[in-house]
Short mmCIF file of C-alpha atoms in Angstrom, two decimals:
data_model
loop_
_atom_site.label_atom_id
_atom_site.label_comp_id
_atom_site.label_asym_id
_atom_site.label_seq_id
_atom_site.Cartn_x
_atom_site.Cartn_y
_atom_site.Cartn_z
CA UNK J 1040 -7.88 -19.96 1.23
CA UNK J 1041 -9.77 -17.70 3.46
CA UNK J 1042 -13.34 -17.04 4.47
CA UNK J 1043 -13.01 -14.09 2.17
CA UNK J 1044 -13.12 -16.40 -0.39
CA UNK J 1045 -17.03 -17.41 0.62
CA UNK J 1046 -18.58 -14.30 -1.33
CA UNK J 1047 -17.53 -11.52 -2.94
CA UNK J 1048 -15.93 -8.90 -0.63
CA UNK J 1049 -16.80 -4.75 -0.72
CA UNK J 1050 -13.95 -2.85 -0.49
CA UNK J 1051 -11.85 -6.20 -0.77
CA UNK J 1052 -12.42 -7.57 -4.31
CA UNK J 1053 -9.18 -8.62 -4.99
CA UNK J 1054 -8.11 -10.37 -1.92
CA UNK J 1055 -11.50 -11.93 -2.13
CA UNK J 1056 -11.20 -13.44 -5.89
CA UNK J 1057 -7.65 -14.73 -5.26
CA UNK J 1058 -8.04 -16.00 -2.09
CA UNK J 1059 -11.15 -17.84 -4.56
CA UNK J 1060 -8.32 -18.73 -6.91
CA UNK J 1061 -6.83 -20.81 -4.37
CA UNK J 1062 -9.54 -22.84 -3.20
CA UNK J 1063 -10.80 -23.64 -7.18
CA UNK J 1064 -6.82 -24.55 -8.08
CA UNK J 1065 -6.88 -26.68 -4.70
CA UNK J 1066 -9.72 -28.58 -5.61
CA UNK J 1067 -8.75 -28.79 -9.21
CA UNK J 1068 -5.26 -30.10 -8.06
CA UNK J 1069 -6.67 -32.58 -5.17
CA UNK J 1070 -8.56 -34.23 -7.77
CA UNK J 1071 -5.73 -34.45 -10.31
CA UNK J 1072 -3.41 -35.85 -7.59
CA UNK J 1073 -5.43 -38.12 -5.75
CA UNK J 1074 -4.65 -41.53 -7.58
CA UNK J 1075 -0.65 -40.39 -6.91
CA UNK J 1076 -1.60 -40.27 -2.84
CA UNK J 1077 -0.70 -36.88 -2.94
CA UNK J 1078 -4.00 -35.78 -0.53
CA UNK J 1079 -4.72 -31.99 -1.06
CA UNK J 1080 -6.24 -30.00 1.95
CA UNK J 1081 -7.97 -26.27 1.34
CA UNK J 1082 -7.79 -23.85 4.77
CA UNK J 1083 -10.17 -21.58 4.82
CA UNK J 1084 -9.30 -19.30 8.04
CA UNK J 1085 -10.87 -16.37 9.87
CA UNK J 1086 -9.01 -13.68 11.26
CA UNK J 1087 -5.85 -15.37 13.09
CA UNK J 1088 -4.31 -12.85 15.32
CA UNK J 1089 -0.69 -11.82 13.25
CA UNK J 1090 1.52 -9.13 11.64
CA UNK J 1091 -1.58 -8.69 9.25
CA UNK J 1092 -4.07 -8.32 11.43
CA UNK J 1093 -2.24 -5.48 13.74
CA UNK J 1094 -4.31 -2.95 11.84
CA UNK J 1095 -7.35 -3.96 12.78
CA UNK J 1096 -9.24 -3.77 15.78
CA UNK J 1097 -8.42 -7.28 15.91
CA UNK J 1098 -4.79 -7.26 16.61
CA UNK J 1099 -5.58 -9.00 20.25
CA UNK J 1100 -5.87 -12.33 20.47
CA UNK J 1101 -9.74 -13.52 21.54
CA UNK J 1102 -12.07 -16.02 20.76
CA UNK J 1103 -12.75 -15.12 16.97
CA UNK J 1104 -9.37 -14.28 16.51
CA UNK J 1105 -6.71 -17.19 17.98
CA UNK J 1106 -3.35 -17.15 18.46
CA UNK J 1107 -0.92 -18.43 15.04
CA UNK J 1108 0.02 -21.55 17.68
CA UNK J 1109 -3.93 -22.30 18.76
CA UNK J 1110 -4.70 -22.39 15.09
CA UNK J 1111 -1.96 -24.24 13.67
CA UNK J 1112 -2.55 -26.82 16.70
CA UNK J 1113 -6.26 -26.77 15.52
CA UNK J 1114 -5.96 -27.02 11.83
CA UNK J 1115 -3.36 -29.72 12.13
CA UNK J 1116 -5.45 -31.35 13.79
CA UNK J 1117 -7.90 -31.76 10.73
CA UNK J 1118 -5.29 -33.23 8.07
CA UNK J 1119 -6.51 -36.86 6.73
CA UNK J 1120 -10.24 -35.79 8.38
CA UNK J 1121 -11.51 -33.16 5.80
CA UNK J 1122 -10.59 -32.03 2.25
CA UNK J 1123 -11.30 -28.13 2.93
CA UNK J 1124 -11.85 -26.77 6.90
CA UNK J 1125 -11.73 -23.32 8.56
CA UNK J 1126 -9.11 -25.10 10.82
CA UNK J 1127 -10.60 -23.27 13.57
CA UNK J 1128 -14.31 -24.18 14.96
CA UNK J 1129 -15.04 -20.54 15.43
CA UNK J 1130 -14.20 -19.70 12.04
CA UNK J 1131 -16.04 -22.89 10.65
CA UNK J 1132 -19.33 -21.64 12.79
CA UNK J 1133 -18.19 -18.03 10.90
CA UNK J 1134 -18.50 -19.40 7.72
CA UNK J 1135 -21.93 -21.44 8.23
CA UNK J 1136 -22.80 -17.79 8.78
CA UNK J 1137 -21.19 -16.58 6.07
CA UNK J 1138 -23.10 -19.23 3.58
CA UNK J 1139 -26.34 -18.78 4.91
CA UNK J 1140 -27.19 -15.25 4.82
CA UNK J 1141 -28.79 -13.19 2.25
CA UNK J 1142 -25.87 -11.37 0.49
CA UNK J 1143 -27.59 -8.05 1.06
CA UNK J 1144 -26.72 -8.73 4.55
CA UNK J 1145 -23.60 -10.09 3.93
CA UNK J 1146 -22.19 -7.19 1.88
CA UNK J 1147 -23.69 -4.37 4.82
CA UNK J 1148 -21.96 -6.18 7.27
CA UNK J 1149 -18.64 -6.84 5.74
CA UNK J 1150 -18.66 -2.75 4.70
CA UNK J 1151 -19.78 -1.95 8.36
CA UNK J 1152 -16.76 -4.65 9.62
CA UNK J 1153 -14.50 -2.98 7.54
CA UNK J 1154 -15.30 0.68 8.61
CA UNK J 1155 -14.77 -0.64 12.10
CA UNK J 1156 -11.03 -2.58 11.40
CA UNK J 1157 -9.83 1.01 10.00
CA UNK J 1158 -10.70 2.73 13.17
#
């Protein structure tokens, strides 16, 4: 998953809609598995500062964007405690963001975002 997957993305349509795939087959999968004890957990991340992000004018490590060991220690720390999490509590304060803004807003912000990563 990825916060991506919490609206539909400018300029990022088809990260957004599989990254959307993921979390609908998780939950779809979860359910069907459940009465095997086969438990099913959906992360939704932020930006986590990697390879991937090195384009961006996120590549440092900060706050929003944590290091792959501070969020692996974080989301770890999760498992048996929710069914789908951010794994981060910056991203998870992200995506209450992310869920309760108008998407007008949403969209000029994610096209202003990504003007800014390119630079």
């Amino acid at each position: 998953g990825s916060l991506g997957s919490l609206k539909p993305s400018p300029l990022m349509g088809v990260y957004a809609a599989s990254k959307t795939f993921v979390d609908y087959f998780s939950s779809a999968l979860r359910y069907e598995y459940k009465d095997v004890n086969v438990d099913v957990q959906i992360i939704s991340p932020g930006f986590v500062s990697t390879r991937m992000t090195q384009w961006t004018s996120m590549k440092q490590p900060s706050l929003t964007t944590p290091t792959p060991e501070k969020f692996a220690i974080s989301s770890i720390a999760t498992i048996g405690l929710s069914s789908h999490t951010s794994g981060y509590w910056v991203h998870g304060l992200q995506s209450l963001f992310m869920t309760t803004i108008p998407r007008s807003l949403y969209y000029w912000i994610k096209v202003t975002a990504v003007d800014k990563m390119k630079k």
